[in-house]
Coordinates of C-alpha atoms in Angstrom, one line a residue:
X1 CA 10.7 -22.2 -31.3
X2 CA 8.8 -22.2 -28.1
X3 CA 10.6 -22.3 -24.7
X4 CA 9.7 -25.1 -22.4
X5 CA 8.7 -24.1 -18.8
X6 CA 11.8 -25.8 -17.4
X7 CA 14.0 -23.4 -19.4
X8 CA 12.4 -20.3 -18.0
X9 CA 14.4 -18.3 -15.5
X10 CA 12.5 -17.8 -12.2
X11 CA 11.7 -14.3 -11.0
X12 CA 12.0 -14.5 -7.2
X13 CA 11.5 -10.8 -6.3
X14 CA 9.3 -8.1 -7.8
X15 CA 12.4 -5.8 -8.0
X16 CA 13.8 -8.2 -10.6
X17 CA 11.0 -7.3 -13.0
X18 CA 12.2 -4.3 -15.1
X19 CA 10.1 -1.4 -16.2
X20 CA 9.2 -2.1 -19.8
X21 CA 9.3 0.3 -22.8
X22 CA 6.3 -1.4 -24.3
X23 CA 4.2 -4.5 -24.8
X24 CA 6.9 -6.2 -27.1
X25 CA 9.6 -5.7 -24.5
X26 CA 7.4 -7.1 -21.8
X27 CA 6.4 -10.1 -24.0
X28 CA 10.1 -10.9 -24.7
X29 CA 10.9 -10.7 -21.0
X30 CA 8.1 -13.1 -20.0
X31 CA 8.9 -15.5 -22.8
X32 CA 12.2 -16.1 -21.0
X33 CA 11.1 -15.7 -17.3
X34 CA 8.4 -17.0 -15.0
X35 CA 7.3 -16.0 -11.5
X36 CA 8.6 -18.2 -8.7
X37 CA 5.8 -20.1 -7.0
X38 CA 6.6 -18.5 -3.6
X39 CA 6.3 -15.0 -5.1
X40 CA 3.0 -15.9 -6.7
X41 CA 1.7 -17.4 -3.4
X42 CA 2.8 -14.3 -1.5
X43 CA 1.1 -12.0 -4.0
X44 CA -2.4 -13.5 -3.4
X45 CA -4.5 -11.0 -1.6
X46 CA -5.9 -12.3 1.6
X47 CA -8.7 -10.4 3.3
X48 CA -7.8 -9.2 6.8
X49 CA -10.1 -10.9 9.2
X50 CA -10.2 -7.7 11.2
X51 CA -11.5 -4.5 9.7
X52 CA -9.2 -2.3 11.8
X53 CA -6.4 -2.5 14.4
X54 CA -6.5 -0.5 17.6
X55 CA -3.4 1.6 18.3
X56 CA -2.6 4.2 21.0
X57 CA -1.3 7.7 20.1
X58 CA -0.3 10.3 22.7
X59 CA -1.3 13.9 21.9
X60 CA -0.7 17.1 23.7
X61 CA -4.0 17.9 25.4
X62 CA -4.2 21.3 23.6
X63 CA -3.6 19.7 20.2
X64 CA -6.3 17.1 20.8
X65 CA -8.7 19.8 21.9
X66 CA -8.0 21.7 18.7
X67 CA -8.4 18.6 16.6
X68 CA -11.8 17.9 18.2
X69 CA -12.9 21.5 17.6
X70 CA -12.1 21.2 13.9
X71 CA -13.9 17.8 13.7
X72 CA -17.0 19.3 15.3
X73 CA -17.1 22.2 12.8
X74 CA -17.0 19.6 10.0
X75 CA -19.6 17.4 11.8
X76 CA -17.1 14.5 12.0
X77 CA -15.9 12.2 14.7
X78 CA -12.4 13.4 15.5
X79 CA -11.0 9.9 15.2
X80 CA -12.5 9.5 11.7
X81 CA -11.1 12.8 10.7
X82 CA -7.6 11.9 11.9
X83 CA -7.8 8.6 9.9
X84 CA -8.9 10.6 6.9
X85 CA -6.0 13.0 7.3
X86 CA -3.5 10.1 7.6
X87 CA -5.0 8.4 4.6
X88 CA -4.7 11.6 2.5
X89 CA -1.2 12.2 3.6
X90 CA -0.2 8.6 2.9
X91 CA -1.5 8.9 -0.7
X92 CA 0.4 12.1 -1.1
X93 CA 3.6 10.5 0.2
X94 CA 3.2 7.6 -2.2
X95 CA 2.8 9.9 -5.2
X96 CA 6.1 11.7 -4.3

């Protein structure tokens, strides 16, 4: 017996979707649930019209000098190197 869409329980937050043990468990869950329209709309990726956002960071002058020296040795722009460091650290944090 197939469930009518009106009988499906809406999922209003991603935290309400459990971790599944396998495809069968996931299929059983989605046979009884559906994503809420607002959650689906919020999940659509929208390209940022700006490629980057400017921020201001204050560094100790000696630290900034050392960062610039390291960047020069690597033939990098120091700002690009800082962004690379932040990106690498963010990936590491997300893995932990």
